[in-house]
Short mmCIF file of C-alpha atoms in Angstrom, two decimals:
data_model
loop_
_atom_site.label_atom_id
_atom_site.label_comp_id
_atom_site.label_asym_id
_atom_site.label_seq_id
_atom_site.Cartn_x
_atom_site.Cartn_y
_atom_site.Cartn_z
CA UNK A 100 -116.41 -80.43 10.90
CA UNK A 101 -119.32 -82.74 10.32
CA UNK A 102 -118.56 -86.31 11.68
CA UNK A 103 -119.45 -89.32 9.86
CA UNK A 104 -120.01 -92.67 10.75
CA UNK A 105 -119.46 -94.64 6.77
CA UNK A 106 -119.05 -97.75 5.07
CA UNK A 107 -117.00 -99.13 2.16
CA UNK A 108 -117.97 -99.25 -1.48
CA UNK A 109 -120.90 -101.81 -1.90
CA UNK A 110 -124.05 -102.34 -3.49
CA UNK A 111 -125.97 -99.94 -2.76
CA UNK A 112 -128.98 -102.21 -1.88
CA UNK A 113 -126.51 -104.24 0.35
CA UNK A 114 -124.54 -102.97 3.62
CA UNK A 115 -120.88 -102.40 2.73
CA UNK A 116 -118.05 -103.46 4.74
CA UNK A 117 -116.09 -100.51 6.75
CA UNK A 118 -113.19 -98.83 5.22
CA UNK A 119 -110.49 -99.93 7.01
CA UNK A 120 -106.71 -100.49 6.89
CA UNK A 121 -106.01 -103.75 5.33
CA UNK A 122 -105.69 -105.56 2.24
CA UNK A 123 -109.21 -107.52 2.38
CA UNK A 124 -111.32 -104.31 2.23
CA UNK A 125 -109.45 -102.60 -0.42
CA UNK A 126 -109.92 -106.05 -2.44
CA UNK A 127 -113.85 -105.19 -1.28
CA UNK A 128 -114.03 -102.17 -2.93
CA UNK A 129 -111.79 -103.11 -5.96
CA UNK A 130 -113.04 -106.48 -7.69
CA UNK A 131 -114.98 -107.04 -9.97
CA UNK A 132 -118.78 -108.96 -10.77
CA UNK A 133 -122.31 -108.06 -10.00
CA UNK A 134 -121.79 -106.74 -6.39
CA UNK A 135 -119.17 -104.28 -7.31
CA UNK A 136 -121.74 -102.94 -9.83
CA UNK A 137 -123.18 -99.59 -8.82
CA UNK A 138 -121.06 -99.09 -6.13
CA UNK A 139 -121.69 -96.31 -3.69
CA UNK A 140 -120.72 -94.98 -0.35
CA UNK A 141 -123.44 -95.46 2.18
CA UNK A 142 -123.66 -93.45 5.39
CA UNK A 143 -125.14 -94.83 8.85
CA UNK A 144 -125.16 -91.25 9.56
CA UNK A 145 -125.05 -88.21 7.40
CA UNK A 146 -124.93 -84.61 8.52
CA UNK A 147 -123.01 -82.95 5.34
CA UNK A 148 -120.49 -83.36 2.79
CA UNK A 149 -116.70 -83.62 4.74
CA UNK A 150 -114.02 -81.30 3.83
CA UNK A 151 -110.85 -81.85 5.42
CA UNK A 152 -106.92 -81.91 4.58
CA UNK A 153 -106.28 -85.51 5.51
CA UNK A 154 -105.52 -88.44 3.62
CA UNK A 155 -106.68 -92.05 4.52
CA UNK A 156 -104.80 -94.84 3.80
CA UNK A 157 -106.09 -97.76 2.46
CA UNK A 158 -109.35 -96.01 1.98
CA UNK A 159 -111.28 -95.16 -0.94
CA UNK A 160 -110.86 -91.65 -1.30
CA UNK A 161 -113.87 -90.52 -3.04
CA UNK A 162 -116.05 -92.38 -0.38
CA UNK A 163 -114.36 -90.92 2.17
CA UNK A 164 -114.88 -87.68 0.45
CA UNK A 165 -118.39 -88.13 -0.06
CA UNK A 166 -119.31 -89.15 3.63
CA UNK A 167 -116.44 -88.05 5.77
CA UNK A 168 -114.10 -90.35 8.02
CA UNK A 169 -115.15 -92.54 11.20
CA UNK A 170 -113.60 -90.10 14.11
CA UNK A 171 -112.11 -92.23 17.13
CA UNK A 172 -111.97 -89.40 19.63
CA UNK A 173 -111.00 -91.50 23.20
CA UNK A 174 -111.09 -95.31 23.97
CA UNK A 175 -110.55 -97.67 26.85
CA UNK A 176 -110.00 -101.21 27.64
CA UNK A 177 -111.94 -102.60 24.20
CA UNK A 178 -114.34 -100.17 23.92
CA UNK A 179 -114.07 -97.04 20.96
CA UNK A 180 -115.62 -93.99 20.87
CA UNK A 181 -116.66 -91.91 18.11
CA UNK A 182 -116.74 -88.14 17.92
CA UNK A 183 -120.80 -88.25 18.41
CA UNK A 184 -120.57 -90.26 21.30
CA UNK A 185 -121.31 -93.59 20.06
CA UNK A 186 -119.32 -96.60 21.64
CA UNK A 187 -117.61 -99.63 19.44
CA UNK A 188 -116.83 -102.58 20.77
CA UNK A 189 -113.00 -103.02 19.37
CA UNK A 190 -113.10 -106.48 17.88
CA UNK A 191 -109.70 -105.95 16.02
CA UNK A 192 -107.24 -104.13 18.60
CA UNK A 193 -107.33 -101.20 16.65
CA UNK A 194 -104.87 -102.45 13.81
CA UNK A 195 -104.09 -105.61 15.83
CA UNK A 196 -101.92 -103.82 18.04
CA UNK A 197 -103.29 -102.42 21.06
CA UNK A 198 -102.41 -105.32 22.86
CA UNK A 199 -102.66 -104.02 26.60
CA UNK A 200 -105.82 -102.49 25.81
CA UNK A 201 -106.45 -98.39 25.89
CA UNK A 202 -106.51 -95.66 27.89
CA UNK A 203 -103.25 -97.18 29.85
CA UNK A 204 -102.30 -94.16 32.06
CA UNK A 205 -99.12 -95.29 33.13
CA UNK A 206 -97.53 -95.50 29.51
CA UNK A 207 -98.65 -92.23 29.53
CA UNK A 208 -96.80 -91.32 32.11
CA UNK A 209 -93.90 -92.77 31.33
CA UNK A 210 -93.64 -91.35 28.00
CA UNK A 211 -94.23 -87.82 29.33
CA UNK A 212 -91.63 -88.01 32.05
CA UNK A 213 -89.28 -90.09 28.49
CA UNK A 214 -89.66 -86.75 26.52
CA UNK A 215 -89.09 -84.32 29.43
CA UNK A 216 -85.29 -86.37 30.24
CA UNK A 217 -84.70 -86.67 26.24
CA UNK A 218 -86.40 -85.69 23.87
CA UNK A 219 -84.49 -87.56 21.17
CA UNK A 220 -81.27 -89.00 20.45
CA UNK A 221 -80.02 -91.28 17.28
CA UNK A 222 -78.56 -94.30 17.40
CA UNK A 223 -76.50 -93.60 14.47
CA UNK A 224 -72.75 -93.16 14.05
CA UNK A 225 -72.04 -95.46 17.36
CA UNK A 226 -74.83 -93.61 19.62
CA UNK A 227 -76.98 -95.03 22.18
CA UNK A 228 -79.69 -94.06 24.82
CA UNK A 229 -80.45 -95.73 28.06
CA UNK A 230 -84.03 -96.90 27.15
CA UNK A 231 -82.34 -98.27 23.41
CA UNK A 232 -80.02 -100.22 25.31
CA UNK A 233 -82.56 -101.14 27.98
CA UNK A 234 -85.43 -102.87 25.25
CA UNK A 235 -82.71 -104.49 23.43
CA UNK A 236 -81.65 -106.14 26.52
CA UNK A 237 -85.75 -107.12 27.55
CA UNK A 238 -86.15 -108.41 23.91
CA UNK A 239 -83.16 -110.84 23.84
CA UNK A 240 -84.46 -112.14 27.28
CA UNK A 241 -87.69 -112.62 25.16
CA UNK A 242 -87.04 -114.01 22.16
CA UNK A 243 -86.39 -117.14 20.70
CA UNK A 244 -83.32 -119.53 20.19
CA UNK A 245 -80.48 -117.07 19.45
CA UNK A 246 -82.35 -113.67 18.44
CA UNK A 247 -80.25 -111.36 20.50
CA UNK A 248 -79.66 -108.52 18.78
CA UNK A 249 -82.17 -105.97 17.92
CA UNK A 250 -82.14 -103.34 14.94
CA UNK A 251 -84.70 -101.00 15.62
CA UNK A 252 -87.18 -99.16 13.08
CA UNK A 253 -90.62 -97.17 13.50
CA UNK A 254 -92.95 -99.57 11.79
CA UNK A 255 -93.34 -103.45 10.84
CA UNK A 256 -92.88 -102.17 7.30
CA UNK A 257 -89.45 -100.85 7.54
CA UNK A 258 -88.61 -104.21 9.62
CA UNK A 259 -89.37 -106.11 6.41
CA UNK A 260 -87.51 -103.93 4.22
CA UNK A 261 -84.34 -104.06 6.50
CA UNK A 262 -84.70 -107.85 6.67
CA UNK A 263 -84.75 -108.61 3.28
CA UNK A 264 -81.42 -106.05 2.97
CA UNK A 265 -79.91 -107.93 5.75
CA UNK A 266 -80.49 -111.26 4.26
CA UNK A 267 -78.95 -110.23 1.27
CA UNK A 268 -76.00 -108.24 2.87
CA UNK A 269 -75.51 -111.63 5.02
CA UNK A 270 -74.70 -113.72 2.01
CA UNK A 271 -72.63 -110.79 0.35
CA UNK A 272 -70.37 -110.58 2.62
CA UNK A 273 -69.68 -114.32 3.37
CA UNK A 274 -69.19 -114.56 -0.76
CA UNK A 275 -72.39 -115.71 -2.25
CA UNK A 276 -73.40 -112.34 -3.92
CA UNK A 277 -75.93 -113.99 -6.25
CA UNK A 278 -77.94 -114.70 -2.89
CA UNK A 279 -80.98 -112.21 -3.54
CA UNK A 280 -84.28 -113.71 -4.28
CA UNK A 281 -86.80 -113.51 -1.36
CA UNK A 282 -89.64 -116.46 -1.24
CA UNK A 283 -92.78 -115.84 0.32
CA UNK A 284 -96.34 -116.75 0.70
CA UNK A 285 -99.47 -116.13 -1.12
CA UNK A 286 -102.06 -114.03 0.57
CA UNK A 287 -98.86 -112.90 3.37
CA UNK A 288 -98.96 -109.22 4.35
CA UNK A 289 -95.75 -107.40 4.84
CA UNK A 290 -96.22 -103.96 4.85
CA UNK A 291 -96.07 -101.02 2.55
CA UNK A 292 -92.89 -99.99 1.45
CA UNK A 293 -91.29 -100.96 -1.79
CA UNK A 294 -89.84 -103.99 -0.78
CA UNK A 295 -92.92 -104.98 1.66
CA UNK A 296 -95.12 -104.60 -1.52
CA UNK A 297 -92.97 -106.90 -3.70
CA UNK A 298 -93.13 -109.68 -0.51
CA UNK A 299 -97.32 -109.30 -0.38
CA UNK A 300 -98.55 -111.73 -3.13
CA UNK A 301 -102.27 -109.98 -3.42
CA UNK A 302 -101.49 -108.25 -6.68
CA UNK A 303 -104.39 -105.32 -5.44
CA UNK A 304 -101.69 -103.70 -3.93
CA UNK A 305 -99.63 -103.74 -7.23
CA UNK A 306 -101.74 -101.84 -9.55
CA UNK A 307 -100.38 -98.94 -10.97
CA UNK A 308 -96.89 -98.60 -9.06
CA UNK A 309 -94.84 -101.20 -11.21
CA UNK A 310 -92.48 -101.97 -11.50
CA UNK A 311 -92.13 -103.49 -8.15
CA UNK A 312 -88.50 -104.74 -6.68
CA UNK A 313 -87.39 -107.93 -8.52
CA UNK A 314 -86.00 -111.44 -7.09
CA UNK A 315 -89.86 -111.97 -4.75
CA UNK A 316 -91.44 -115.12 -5.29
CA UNK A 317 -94.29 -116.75 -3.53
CA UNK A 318 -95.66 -120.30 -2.33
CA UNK A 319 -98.67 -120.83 -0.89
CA UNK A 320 -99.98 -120.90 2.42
CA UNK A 321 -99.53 -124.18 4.73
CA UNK A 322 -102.63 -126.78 4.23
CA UNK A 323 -103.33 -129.82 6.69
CA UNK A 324 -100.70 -131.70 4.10
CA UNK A 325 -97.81 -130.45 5.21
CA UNK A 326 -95.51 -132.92 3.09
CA UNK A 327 -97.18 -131.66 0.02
CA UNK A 328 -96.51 -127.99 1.36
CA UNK A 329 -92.60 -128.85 2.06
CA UNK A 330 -92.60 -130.54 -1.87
CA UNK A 331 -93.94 -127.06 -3.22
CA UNK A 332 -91.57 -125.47 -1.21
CA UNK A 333 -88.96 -127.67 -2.15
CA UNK A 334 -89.12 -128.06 -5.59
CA UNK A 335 -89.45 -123.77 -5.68
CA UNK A 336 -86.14 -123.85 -4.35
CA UNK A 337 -84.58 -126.40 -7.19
CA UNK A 338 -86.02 -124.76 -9.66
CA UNK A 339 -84.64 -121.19 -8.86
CA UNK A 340 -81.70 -122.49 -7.65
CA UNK A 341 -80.60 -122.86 -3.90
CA UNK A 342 -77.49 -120.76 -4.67
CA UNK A 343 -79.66 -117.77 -5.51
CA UNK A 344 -82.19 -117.37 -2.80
CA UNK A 345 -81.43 -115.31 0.30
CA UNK A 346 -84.56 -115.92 2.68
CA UNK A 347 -87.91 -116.99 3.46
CA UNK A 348 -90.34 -114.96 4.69
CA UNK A 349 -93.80 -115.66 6.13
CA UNK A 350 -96.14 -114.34 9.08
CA UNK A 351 -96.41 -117.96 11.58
CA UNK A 352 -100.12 -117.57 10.94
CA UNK A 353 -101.88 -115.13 8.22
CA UNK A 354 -105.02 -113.73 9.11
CA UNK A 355 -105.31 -112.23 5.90
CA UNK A 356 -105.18 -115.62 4.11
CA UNK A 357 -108.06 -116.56 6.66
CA UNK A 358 -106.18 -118.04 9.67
CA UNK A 359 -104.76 -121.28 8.20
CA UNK A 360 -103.55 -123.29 11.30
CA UNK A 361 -99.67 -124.93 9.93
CA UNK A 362 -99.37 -128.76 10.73
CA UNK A 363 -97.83 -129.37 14.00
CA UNK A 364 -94.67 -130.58 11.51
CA UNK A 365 -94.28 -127.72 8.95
CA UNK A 366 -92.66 -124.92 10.40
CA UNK A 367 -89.77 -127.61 12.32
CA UNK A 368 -90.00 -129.37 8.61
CA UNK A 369 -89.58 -125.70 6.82
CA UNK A 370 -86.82 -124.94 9.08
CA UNK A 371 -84.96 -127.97 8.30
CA UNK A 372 -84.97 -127.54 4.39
CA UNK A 373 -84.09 -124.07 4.83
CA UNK A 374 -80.74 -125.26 6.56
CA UNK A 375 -80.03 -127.81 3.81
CA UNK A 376 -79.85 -125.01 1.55
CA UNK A 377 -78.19 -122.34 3.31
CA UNK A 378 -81.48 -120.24 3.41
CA UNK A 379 -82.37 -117.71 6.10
CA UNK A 380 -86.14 -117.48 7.64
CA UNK A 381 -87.61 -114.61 8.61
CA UNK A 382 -90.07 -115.01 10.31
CA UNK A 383 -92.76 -111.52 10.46
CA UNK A 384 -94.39 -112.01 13.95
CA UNK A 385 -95.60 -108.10 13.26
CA UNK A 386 -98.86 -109.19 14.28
CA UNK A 387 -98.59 -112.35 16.06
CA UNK A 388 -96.07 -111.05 18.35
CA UNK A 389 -96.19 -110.29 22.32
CA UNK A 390 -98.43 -112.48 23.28
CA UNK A 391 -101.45 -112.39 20.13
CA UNK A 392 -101.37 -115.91 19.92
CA UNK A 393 -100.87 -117.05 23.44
CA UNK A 394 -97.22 -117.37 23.18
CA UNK A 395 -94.44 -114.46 23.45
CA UNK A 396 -93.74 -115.20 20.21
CA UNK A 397 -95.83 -117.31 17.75
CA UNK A 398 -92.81 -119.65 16.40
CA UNK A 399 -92.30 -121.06 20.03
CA UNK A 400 -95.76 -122.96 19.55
CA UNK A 401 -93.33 -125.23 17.19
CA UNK A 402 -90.18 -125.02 18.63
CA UNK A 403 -88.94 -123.69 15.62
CA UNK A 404 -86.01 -121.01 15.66
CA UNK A 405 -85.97 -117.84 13.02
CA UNK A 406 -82.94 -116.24 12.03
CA UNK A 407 -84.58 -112.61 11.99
CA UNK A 408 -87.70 -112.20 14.00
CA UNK A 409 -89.73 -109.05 12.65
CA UNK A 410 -91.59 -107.06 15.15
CA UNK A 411 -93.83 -103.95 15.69
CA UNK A 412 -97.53 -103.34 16.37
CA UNK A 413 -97.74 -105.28 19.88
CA UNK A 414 -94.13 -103.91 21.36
CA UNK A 415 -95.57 -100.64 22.39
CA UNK A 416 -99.29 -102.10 21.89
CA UNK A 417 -99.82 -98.68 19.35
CA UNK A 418 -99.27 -95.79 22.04
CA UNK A 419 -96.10 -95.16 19.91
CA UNK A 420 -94.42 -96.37 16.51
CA UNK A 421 -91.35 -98.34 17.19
CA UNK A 422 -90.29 -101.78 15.31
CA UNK A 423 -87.73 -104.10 15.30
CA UNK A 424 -85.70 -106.48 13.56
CA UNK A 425 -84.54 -109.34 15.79
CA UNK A 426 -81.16 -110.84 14.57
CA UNK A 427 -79.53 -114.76 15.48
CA UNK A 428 -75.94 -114.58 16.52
CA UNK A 429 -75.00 -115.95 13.01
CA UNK A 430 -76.12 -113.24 11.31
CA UNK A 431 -75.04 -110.64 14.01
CA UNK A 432 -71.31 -112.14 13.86
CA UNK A 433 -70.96 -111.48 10.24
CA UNK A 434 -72.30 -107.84 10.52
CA UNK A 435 -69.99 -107.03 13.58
CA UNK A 436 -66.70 -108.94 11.95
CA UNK A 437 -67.06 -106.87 8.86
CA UNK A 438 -64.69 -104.06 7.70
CA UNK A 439 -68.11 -102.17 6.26
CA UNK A 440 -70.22 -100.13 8.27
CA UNK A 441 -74.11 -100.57 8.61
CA UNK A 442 -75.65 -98.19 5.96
CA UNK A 443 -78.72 -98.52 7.03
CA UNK A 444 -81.19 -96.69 9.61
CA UNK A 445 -83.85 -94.44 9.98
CA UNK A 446 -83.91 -90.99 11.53
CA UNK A 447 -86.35 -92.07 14.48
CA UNK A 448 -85.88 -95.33 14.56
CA UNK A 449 -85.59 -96.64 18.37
CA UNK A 450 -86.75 -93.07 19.27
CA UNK A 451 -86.02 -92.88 23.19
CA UNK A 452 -89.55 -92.35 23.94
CA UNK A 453 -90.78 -95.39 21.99
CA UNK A 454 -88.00 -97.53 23.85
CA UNK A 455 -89.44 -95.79 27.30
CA UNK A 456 -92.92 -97.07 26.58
CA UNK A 457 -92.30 -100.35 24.99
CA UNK A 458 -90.29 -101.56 27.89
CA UNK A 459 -93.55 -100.29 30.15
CA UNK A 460 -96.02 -102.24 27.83
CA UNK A 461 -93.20 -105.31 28.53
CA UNK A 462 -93.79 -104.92 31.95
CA UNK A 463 -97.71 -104.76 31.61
CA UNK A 464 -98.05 -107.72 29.81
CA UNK A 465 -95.48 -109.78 32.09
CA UNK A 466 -97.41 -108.49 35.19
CA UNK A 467 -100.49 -108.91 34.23
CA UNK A 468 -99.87 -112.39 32.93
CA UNK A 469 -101.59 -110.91 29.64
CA UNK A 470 -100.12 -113.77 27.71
CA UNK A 471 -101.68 -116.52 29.26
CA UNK A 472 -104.76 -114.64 29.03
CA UNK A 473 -104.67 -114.38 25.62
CA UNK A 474 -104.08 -118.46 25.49
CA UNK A 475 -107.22 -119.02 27.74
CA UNK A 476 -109.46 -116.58 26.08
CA UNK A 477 -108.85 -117.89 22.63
CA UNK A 478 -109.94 -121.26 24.08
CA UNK A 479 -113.21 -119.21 25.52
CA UNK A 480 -113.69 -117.44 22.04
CA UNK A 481 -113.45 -120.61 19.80
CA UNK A 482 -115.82 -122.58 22.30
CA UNK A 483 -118.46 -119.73 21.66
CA UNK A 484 -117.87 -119.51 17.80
CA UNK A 485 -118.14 -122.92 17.47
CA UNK A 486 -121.37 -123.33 19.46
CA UNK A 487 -122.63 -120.63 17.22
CA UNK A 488 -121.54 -122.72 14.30
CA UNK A 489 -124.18 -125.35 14.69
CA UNK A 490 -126.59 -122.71 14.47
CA UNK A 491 -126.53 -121.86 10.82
CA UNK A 492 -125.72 -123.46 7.72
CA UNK A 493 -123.70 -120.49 6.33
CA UNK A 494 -121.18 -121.02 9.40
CA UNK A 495 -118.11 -123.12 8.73
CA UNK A 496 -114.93 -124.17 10.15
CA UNK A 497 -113.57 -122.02 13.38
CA UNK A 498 -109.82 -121.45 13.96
CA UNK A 499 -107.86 -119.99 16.72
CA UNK A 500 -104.55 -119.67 18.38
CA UNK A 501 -104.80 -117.28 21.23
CA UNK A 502 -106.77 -114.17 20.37
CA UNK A 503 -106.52 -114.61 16.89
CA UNK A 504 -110.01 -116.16 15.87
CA UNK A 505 -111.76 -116.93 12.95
CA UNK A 506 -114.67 -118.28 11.56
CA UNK A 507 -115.87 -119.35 7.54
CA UNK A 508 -118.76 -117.87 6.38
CA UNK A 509 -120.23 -120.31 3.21
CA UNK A 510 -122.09 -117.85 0.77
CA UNK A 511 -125.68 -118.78 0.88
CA UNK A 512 -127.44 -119.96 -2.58
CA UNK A 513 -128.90 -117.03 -3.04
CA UNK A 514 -126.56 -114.57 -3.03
CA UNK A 515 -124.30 -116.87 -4.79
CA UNK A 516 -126.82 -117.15 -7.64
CA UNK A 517 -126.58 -113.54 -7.92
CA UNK A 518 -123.34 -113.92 -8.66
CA UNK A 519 -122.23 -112.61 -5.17
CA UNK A 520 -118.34 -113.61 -4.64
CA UNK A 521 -117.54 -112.17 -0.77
CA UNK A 522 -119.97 -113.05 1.19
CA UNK A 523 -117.81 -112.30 4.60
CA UNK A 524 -117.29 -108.36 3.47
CA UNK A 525 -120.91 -107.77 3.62
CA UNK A 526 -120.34 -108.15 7.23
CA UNK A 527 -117.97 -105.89 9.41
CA UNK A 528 -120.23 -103.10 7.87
CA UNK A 529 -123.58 -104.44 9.52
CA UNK A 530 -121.40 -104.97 12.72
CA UNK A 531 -120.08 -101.37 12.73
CA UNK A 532 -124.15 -100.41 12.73
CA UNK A 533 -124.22 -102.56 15.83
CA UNK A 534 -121.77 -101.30 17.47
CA UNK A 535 -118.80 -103.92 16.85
CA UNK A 536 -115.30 -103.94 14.58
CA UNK A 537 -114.64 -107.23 13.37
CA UNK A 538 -112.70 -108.06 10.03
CA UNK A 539 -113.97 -109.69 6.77
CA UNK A 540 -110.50 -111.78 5.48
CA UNK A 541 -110.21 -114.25 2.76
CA UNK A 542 -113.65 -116.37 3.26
CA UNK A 543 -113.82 -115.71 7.15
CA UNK A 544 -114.69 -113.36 9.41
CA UNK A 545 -111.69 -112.68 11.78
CA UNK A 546 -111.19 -111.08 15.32
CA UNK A 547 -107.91 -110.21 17.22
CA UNK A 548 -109.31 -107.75 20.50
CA UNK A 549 -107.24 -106.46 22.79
CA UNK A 550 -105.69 -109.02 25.45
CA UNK A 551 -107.40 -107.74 28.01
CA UNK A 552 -110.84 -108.35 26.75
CA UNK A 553 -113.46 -109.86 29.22
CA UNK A 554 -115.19 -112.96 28.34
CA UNK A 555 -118.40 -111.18 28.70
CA UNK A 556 -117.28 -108.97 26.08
CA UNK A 557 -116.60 -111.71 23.89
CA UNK A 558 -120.18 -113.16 23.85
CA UNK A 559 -120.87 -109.68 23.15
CA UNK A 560 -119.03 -109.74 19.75
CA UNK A 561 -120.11 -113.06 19.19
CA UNK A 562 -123.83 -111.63 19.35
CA UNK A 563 -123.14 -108.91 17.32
CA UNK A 564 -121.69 -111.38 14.27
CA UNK A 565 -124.46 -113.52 14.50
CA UNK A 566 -127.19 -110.22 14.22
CA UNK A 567 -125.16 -109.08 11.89
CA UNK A 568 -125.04 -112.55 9.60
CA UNK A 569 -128.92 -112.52 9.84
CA UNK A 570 -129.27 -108.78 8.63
CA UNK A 571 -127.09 -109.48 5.74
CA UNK A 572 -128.86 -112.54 5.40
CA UNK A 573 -132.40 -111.40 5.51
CA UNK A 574 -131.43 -109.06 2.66
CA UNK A 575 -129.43 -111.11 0.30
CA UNK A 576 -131.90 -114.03 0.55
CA UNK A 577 -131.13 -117.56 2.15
#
């Protein structure tokens, strides 16, 4: 097969943006206004038209069709490598989740020697298996406040979706049935599922598959006024009535919605109006989990205590799917008091094998004090960002909290004049050319690498973004 190094729908006389699995570049490829005009597919390297049986997600098909997928065919530490041999500096932790980095031989190990004792076995219908029972355990140690029990799924998505049934089955069964609406945040992402979809506000993801699940309503994201935020909040609440809301939901931080960095007083502030009106918060640390942001868990930086804690992407670090839905002993109680069964599950959720390797990546990060790593790093990555900063006018603000970083990128005149609107999603694709995977989010260029990143590897993305920014810039006009 031929193999194809591409980029996302763009002008053609611009450099696209990479396809890639997230909701900024399918809003690339899908808006509207002079850029979008003439869109094409443009190859860094072409050898023929690719045939194959696979279907991308979050991709635009025909592109891919036209020019073929980006092969990954073996990685280590931070560094990718393509099918043709060329090596990618992984700015982005694959789909921030490779936390421990790759090529980790012992979580290899482990889940060969996993597989070869058992295979499978469900946790339905009373069940158990020794590495099940063995994470749960690790995680309550882990978690926050009084998360101790763990439902497990295969993906972030299907920890949403459980959530939001276990807020409402919460409030069922201690008599408030008319407990159902969900509130989150604009510009969140929480997965792909039915219920996931109806909880992420960008309303790209909503074309064509209506109509979505009712009772999900949004607020926006946290601003340095967080008294103003808890009012909007607040007054969301009144007007929908108290009696009828289940749950909150919201990632700690949304890289999506470009990083915003919560007052040190929201989240305790959010917590507490929550409690006055008998309102659960999730809180999705699907991303920002296991040490991302230079904490265990992201809502510790506030000292601010979930009732469900969502999990996935950094438990295994990617070698395998497993998620989780952390539950407080409040909500646990009612489930285990109850004359009902749990209806709920999935056939390979808490696989054995997962478990195996999740409690290895545990160990990884512990031992290798990967955490505090990612805390000092950050510090090392927003120091070089905002030195580079200073250096051009089209560089903004910086923000960080571990090893999730990001920077503003201020459309110059020019391209503005043009009518240009993204600015940032001309990027990533310049820095795939260079040999670099960064992310183009909502007015920012972001980066979440793997933990185990080396600082010299970080001026080395930091170079490539700045190259990159003066390609784009040479051609759009300054």
């Amino acid at each position: 097969m031929s193999v194809l190094i591409v980029s996302s729908l763009s002008n053609c006389s611009a450099n696209p943006a990479p396809i890639e699995s997230h909701p900024s570049d399918v809003r690339s490829c899908s808006g509207s206004g002079p850029e979008q005009e003439g869109t094409c597919m443009q190859v860094v390297q072409s050898t023929q038209p690719f045939v194959g049986n696979l279907v991308n997600p979050m991709s635009l098909l025909k592109g891919v069709a036209a020019g073929g997928p980006l092969v990954i065919a073996s990685a280590t530490g931070s560094t990718l490598t393509t099918a043709d041999g060329r090596q990618l500096l992984d700015g982005m932790a694959g789909l921030i989740n490779v936390n421990v980095g790759y090529g980790r031989s012992e979580l290899a190990h482990v889940a060969a020697a996993s597989m070869e004792e058992l295979a499978f076995g469900t946790l339905f219908f009373g069940r158990a298996t020794p590495p099940a029972l063995a994470l749960a355990g690790d995680l309550a140690a882990l978690a926050p406040g009084e998360i101790n029990q763990f439902f497990f799924t295969n993906s972030g998505s299907e920890a949403n979706d459980s959530a939001y049934k276990f807020a409402r089955l919460f409030h069922w069964l201690r008599g408030e049935p008319d407990r159902v609406k969900i509130i989150g945040r604009e510009r969140n992402y929480h997965g792909m599922t039915m219920g996931g979809t109806a909880a992420t506000w960008d309303k790209e993801f909503h074309v064509g598959i209506g109509p979505l699940q009712p009772g999900f309503l949004h607020v926006p994201q946290p601003t340095a006024d967080w008294q103003a935020d808890l009012a909007i909040l607040g007054a969301r609440i009144l007007a929908e009535g108290p009696e009828t809301i289940a749950a909150f939901v919201a990632e700690p931080i949304s890289m999506p919605a470009g990083s915003p960095m919560p007052a040190p007083e929201y989240w305790p502030e959010v917590r507490r109006l929550l409690d006055r009106h008998g309102i659960l918060w999730i809180a999705d640390e699907v991303v920002t989990g296991f040490g991302r942001t230079g904490r265990m868990f992201a809502v510790e930086h506030w000292g601010a205590d979930p009732d469900m804690l969502l999990m996935s992407k950094g438990v295994t670090s990617g070698y395998l799917p497993l998620g989780a839905v952390g539950l407080s002993d409040r909500i646990h109680e009612v489930f285990r008091e109850s004359d009902r069964p749990m209806l709920h599950g999935f056939t390979t959720g808490g696989h054995p094998v997962s478990c195996a390797v999740a409690r290895e990546n545990l160990r990884i990060i512990h031992d290798e004090n990967l955490v505090e790593r990612s805390r000092k790093l950050g510090e090392y990555f927003r120091a070089g960002l905002e030195r580079l900063s200073a250096t051009r006018e089209v560089y903004g603000a910086v923000r960080s909290l571990g090893l999730i970083v990001s920077i503003d990128l201020n459309p110059p005149e020019a391209f503005a004049a043009a009518g240009g609107t993204d600015f940032p999603a001309l990027i990533p694709g310049e820095a795939l050319g260079r040999g670099g995977v960064l992310r183009a989010y909502d007015g920012c260029v972001s980066f979440a690498p793997p933990l185990v990143i080396t600082e010299s590897e970080i001026d080395q993305l930091i170079s490539t973004l700045d190259a990159s920014v003066a390609a784009v810039l040479d051609r759009v006009g300054r």
